[in-house]
CSV table of C-alpha atoms in Angstrom, one decimal:
chain,number,residue,atom,x,y,z
A,1,MET,CA,105.4,110.3,79.3
A,2,THR,CA,101.6,109.5,78.6
A,3,ILE,CA,99.7,106.3,78.2
A,4,ALA,CA,96.3,106.1,76.6
A,5,PRO,CA,93.6,106.1,79.1
A,6,ALA,CA,92.4,102.6,78.2
A,7,ASN,CA,95.9,101.0,78.5
A,8,VAL,CA,96.3,102.2,82.1
A,9,TYR,CA,94.2,99.2,83.2
A,10,TRP,CA,97.2,96.9,82.2
A,11,LEU,CA,99.2,98.5,84.9
A,12,ILE,CA,97.1,96.4,87.3
A,13,LEU,CA,98.8,93.3,86.1
A,14,PRO,CA,102.3,93.9,87.4
A,15,LEU,CA,101.0,95.0,90.7
A,16,VAL,CA,98.9,92.0,91.3
A,17,VAL,CA,101.6,89.6,90.1
A,18,SER,CA,104.2,91.3,92.5
A,19,ILE,CA,101.6,91.1,95.5
A,20,SER,CA,101.1,87.5,94.7
A,21,LEU,CA,104.7,86.5,94.5
A,22,VAL,CA,105.8,88.4,97.5
A,23,TYR,CA,103.0,87.2,99.7
A,24,ALA,CA,103.6,83.7,98.6
A,25,ALA,CA,107.3,83.9,99.1
A,26,SER,CA,106.8,85.2,102.6
A,27,ARG,CA,104.5,82.0,103.4
A,28,HIS,CA,106.7,79.2,101.9
A,29,GLU,CA,110.3,78.3,101.4
A,30,SER,CA,109.8,75.6,98.6
A,31,TRP,CA,109.7,77.0,95.2
A,32,PRO,CA,106.8,74.7,93.8
A,33,ARG,CA,104.7,75.9,96.6
A,34,ILE,CA,105.6,79.6,96.2
A,35,TRP,CA,104.9,79.3,92.4
A,36,MET,CA,101.2,77.5,93.1
A,37,HIS,CA,100.4,79.9,95.9
A,38,SER,CA,101.1,83.0,93.9
A,39,LEU,CA,99.3,81.7,90.8
A,40,ARG,CA,96.2,80.9,92.9
A,41,LEU,CA,96.4,84.3,94.7
A,42,CYS,CA,96.9,86.1,91.3
A,43,LEU,CA,93.9,84.5,90.0
A,44,TRP,CA,91.8,85.2,93.0
A,45,ILE,CA,92.8,88.8,93.1
A,46,LEU,CA,92.1,89.3,89.3
A,47,GLY,CA,88.8,87.4,89.7
A,48,VAL,CA,87.6,89.5,92.6
A,49,LEU,CA,88.7,92.7,90.7
A,50,ILE,CA,86.9,91.7,87.5
A,51,GLY,CA,83.9,90.3,89.3
A,52,SER,CA,83.5,93.6,91.3
A,53,THR,CA,84.0,95.7,88.3
A,54,ALA,CA,81.5,93.7,86.3
A,55,LEU,CA,79.0,94.1,89.3
A,56,LEU,CA,79.6,97.8,89.5
A,57,LEU,CA,79.1,98.1,85.7
A,58,LEU,CA,75.9,96.1,85.9
A,59,ILE,CA,74.5,98.3,88.6
A,60,ASN,CA,75.6,101.3,86.7
A,61,THR,CA,73.5,100.5,83.7
A,62,GLN,CA,70.5,99.8,85.7
A,63,VAL,CA,70.3,103.1,87.6
B,1,MET,CA,111.3,62.7,111.6
B,2,PRO,CA,113.6,65.7,112.4
B,3,GLN,CA,112.2,69.2,111.5
B,4,PRO,CA,113.9,71.0,108.7
B,5,THR,CA,115.5,74.2,109.6
B,6,ILE,CA,116.3,77.4,107.9
B,7,GLU,CA,119.6,79.1,108.9
B,8,LEU,CA,118.5,82.7,109.5
B,9,ARG,CA,122.0,83.8,110.8
B,10,ASP,CA,121.5,87.1,113.0
B,11,PRO,CA,117.7,87.8,112.2
B,12,TYR,CA,117.9,91.5,113.5
B,13,ARG,CA,120.8,92.2,111.0
B,14,ALA,CA,119.0,90.3,108.3
B,15,ALA,CA,115.7,92.4,109.1
B,16,PHE,CA,117.8,95.5,108.7
B,17,LEU,CA,119.4,94.6,105.6
B,18,ALA,CA,116.1,93.5,104.1
B,19,TRP,CA,114.8,97.0,104.9
B,20,LEU,CA,117.9,98.8,103.5
B,21,ILE,CA,117.7,97.2,100.2
B,22,PRO,CA,114.8,94.8,99.4
B,23,GLY,CA,116.2,91.3,99.1
B,24,LEU,CA,119.6,91.9,100.6
B,25,GLY,CA,118.7,90.4,104.1
B,26,HIS,CA,117.8,87.0,102.1
B,27,PHE,CA,121.1,87.3,100.3
B,28,TYR,CA,122.8,87.6,103.7
B,29,GLN,CA,121.1,84.5,105.0
B,30,GLY,CA,121.9,82.6,101.8
B,31,ARG,CA,118.4,82.4,100.5
B,32,THR,CA,119.4,83.9,97.2
B,33,GLY,CA,116.3,82.7,95.2
B,34,LYS,CA,114.0,84.7,97.4
B,35,GLY,CA,116.5,87.5,97.6
B,36,TRP,CA,116.1,87.9,93.8
B,37,LEU,CA,112.5,87.4,93.9
B,38,TYR,CA,112.0,90.2,96.5
B,39,ALA,CA,114.5,92.4,94.9
B,40,LEU,CA,112.9,92.1,91.4
B,41,CYS,CA,109.3,92.5,92.5
B,42,ILE,CA,109.8,95.2,95.1
B,43,LEU,CA,112.4,97.3,93.5
B,44,GLY,CA,110.6,96.7,90.1
B,45,LEU,CA,107.4,98.0,91.4
B,46,TYR,CA,109.1,101.0,93.1
B,47,PHE,CA,111.2,102.3,90.2
B,48,VAL,CA,108.4,101.7,87.6
B,49,GLY,CA,106.1,103.8,89.9
B,50,PHE,CA,108.8,106.3,90.4
B,51,PHE,CA,109.4,106.7,86.7
B,52,LEU,CA,105.5,106.9,85.9
B,53,GLY,CA,105.4,109.8,88.5
B,54,GLU,CA,108.3,111.4,87.0
B,55,GLY,CA,110.3,111.1,90.3
B,56,LYS,CA,108.0,113.5,92.0
B,57,VAL,CA,105.7,110.9,93.7
B,58,VAL,CA,108.0,110.2,96.7
B,59,TYR,CA,108.8,113.1,98.9
B,60,TRP,CA,108.5,114.0,102.6
B,61,ARG,CA,107.8,117.1,104.7
B,62,TRP,CA,107.9,117.3,108.5
B,63,VAL,CA,104.3,118.3,109.4
B,64,SER,CA,102.1,117.0,112.2
B,65,PRO,CA,99.5,114.6,110.7
B,66,LEU,CA,97.1,115.8,113.4
B,67,SER,CA,97.5,119.7,113.2
B,68,ASN,CA,98.0,119.8,109.4
B,69,PRO,CA,96.5,116.6,107.9
B,70,GLU,CA,96.2,118.4,104.5
B,71,LYS,CA,100.0,118.9,104.2
B,72,PHE,CA,100.9,115.5,105.6
B,73,CYS,CA,102.5,113.1,103.1
B,74,ILE,CA,100.5,109.9,104.0
B,75,TYR,CA,102.0,107.9,101.3
B,76,TYR,CA,105.7,108.2,102.5
B,77,PRO,CA,105.4,106.1,105.6
B,78,GLY,CA,104.7,103.2,103.3
B,79,GLN,CA,107.3,104.1,100.7
B,80,PHE,CA,109.9,104.5,103.5
B,81,PHE,CA,110.1,100.7,103.8
B,82,VAL,CA,111.5,100.3,100.4
B,83,GLY,CA,114.7,101.5,102.4
B,84,LEU,CA,117.6,103.1,100.6
B,85,PRO,CA,115.9,104.2,97.3
B,86,ALA,CA,113.4,106.2,99.5
B,87,LEU,CA,115.7,107.7,102.0
B,88,PRO,CA,116.8,110.8,99.8
B,89,ALA,CA,113.3,112.0,100.4
B,90,LEU,CA,113.5,111.9,104.0
B,91,LEU,CA,117.0,113.5,104.0
B,92,GLN,CA,115.5,116.3,101.7
B,93,GLY,CA,112.6,116.8,103.9
B,94,THR,CA,114.7,117.0,107.0
B,95,LEU,CA,117.2,119.5,105.4
B,96,HIS,CA,114.2,121.8,104.4
B,97,TYR,CA,112.7,121.6,107.8
B,98,PHE,CA,116.0,122.8,109.5
B,99,ALA,CA,117.0,125.1,106.7
B,100,PRO,CA,113.9,126.3,104.8
B,101,ASP,CA,115.8,128.9,102.9
B,102,MET,CA,118.5,126.7,101.6
B,103,ASN,CA,118.4,125.3,98.1
B,104,ALA,CA,117.7,121.6,98.1
B,105,PRO,CA,121.1,119.6,97.5
B,106,PHE,CA,121.6,117.2,94.8
B,107,TRP,CA,119.6,119.3,92.3
B,108,GLY,CA,116.6,118.8,94.3
B,109,PHE,CA,116.5,115.1,93.7
B,110,MET,CA,113.4,113.7,95.6
B,111,ALA,CA,112.8,117.1,97.4
B,112,GLU,CA,109.2,118.2,97.9
B,113,PRO,CA,108.3,119.6,94.6
B,114,PRO,CA,106.8,123.0,94.4
B,115,GLN,CA,103.1,123.2,94.3
B,116,ASN,CA,102.8,124.6,90.8
B,117,ILE,CA,104.7,121.6,89.5
B,118,LEU,CA,102.4,119.2,91.5
B,119,ASN,CA,99.4,120.8,90.1
B,120,GLY,CA,100.8,120.7,86.6
B,121,MET,CA,101.4,117.0,86.8
B,122,HIS,CA,97.7,116.0,87.1
B,123,PRO,CA,96.4,117.5,83.9
B,124,ARG,CA,99.4,116.3,82.1
B,125,LEU,CA,100.0,112.7,83.3
B,126,GLY,CA,96.4,111.9,84.5
B,127,LYS,CA,96.1,108.7,86.3
B,128,LEU,CA,99.8,107.9,86.1
B,129,VAL,CA,100.5,110.2,89.0
B,130,GLU,CA,98.1,108.2,91.2
B,131,ILE,CA,99.5,104.8,89.9
B,132,GLY,CA,102.9,105.9,90.5
B,133,THR,CA,102.1,106.8,93.9
B,134,ILE,CA,100.3,103.3,94.6
B,135,TYR,CA,103.2,101.4,92.9
B,136,THR,CA,105.8,103.0,95.2
B,137,THR,CA,103.7,102.8,98.4
B,138,VAL,CA,102.6,99.2,97.8
B,139,ALA,CA,106.3,98.3,97.0
B,140,GLY,CA,107.2,99.7,100.6
B,141,LEU,CA,104.3,97.7,102.2
B,142,LEU,CA,105.4,94.4,100.4
B,143,ASN,CA,108.9,94.9,101.8
B,144,ILE,CA,107.6,94.8,105.3
B,145,LEU,CA,106.4,91.2,104.4
B,146,ALA,CA,109.9,90.5,103.2
B,147,ILE,CA,111.5,92.0,106.2
B,148,TYR,CA,109.4,89.9,108.5
B,149,ASP,CA,110.2,86.9,106.4
B,150,ALA,CA,114.0,87.6,106.8
B,151,PHE,CA,113.5,88.2,110.6
B,152,GLU,CA,111.2,85.2,111.4
B,153,GLY,CA,111.4,82.8,108.5
B,154,PRO,CA,108.3,81.7,106.4
B,155,ALA,CA,105.1,80.6,107.7
B,156,TYR,CA,105.4,77.1,106.6
B,157,LEU,CA,108.5,75.0,105.9
B,158,ASP,CA,108.6,72.6,103.1
B,159,SER,CA,107.2,69.5,104.9
B,160,GLU,CA,104.7,71.5,107.2
B,161,GLU,CA,101.9,72.4,104.7
B,162,PRO,CA,98.7,72.5,106.9
B,163,ALA,CA,96.4,69.9,106.3
B,164,ALA,CA,92.8,70.7,105.7
B,165,GLU,CA,91.6,68.8,108.7
B,166,GLU,CA,94.1,70.3,111.0
B,167,PRO,CA,92.8,72.9,113.5
B,168,ALA,CA,94.1,76.4,113.2
B,169,GLU,CA,95.8,76.4,116.6
B,170,ALA,CA,98.0,73.3,115.7
B,171,ILE,CA,99.6,75.1,112.7
B,172,ALA,CA,99.8,78.6,114.1
B,173,GLY,CA,103.2,78.1,115.5
B,174,ALA,CA,104.5,75.3,113.0
B,175,GLY,CA,106.6,77.7,111.0
B,176,ARG,CA,108.4,79.2,114.0
B,177,GLU,CA,109.2,75.8,115.6
B,178,GLY,CA,111.2,74.6,112.6
B,179,VAL,CA,113.1,77.7,112.1
B,180,LYS,CA,116.4,78.1,113.7
B,181,ALA,CA,117.0,81.7,114.4
B,182,GLY,CA,120.1,83.4,115.4
B,183,GLY,CA,122.5,80.6,114.7
B,184,PRO,CA,126.2,81.0,114.0
B,185,ALA,CA,127.0,83.4,111.4
């Protein structure tokens, strides 16, 4: 089985979603709180990943 | 106002079951929603990773990490915490250690692949080998959180969300006080 190199990055999503859900579920017992916490965490992780990638790309184009 | 409690039944048994099959400890405690969430997320990650790596990214060999770090399977200690799905690798590694000349049983399922097969995977699958390894390892590490949740309960109960102005020390033990561990089964 092969996946086009560009499509490999989509595999980050299930990883981030799973990490967010499991972490949030380990912190709360109430479902609304689990969903909210996992959504926030998911956005945070994706934001950090996208931000750091953008920064590295920016640095890469300057050197 | 009385504290809400979560019935953890026997937390040691729940933790063992949570290790054995992700989510099983929570089913045992009657926390079925969480059981499904853990099972889907952790087993889903594990099996997708296993499939991406063509079943050759989870294996174990008994070598010392100090004297032979090159041969030490550094990912398996993480993968091990997925429980039963990762155990055949430990079994195959142990059988190979005690009987190196014996053919691996179960058609070599989860036995350490020969070096030429491992070398051939990278040019053919590219990044998928690494992604498969990461998925299966992260699944095991996430199950540690699930095991701890089965043993100890969640950090916060429904009515115990930490307020922004509360000092950290005041909320540190809040989850544990409200959880009734080891109650009658």
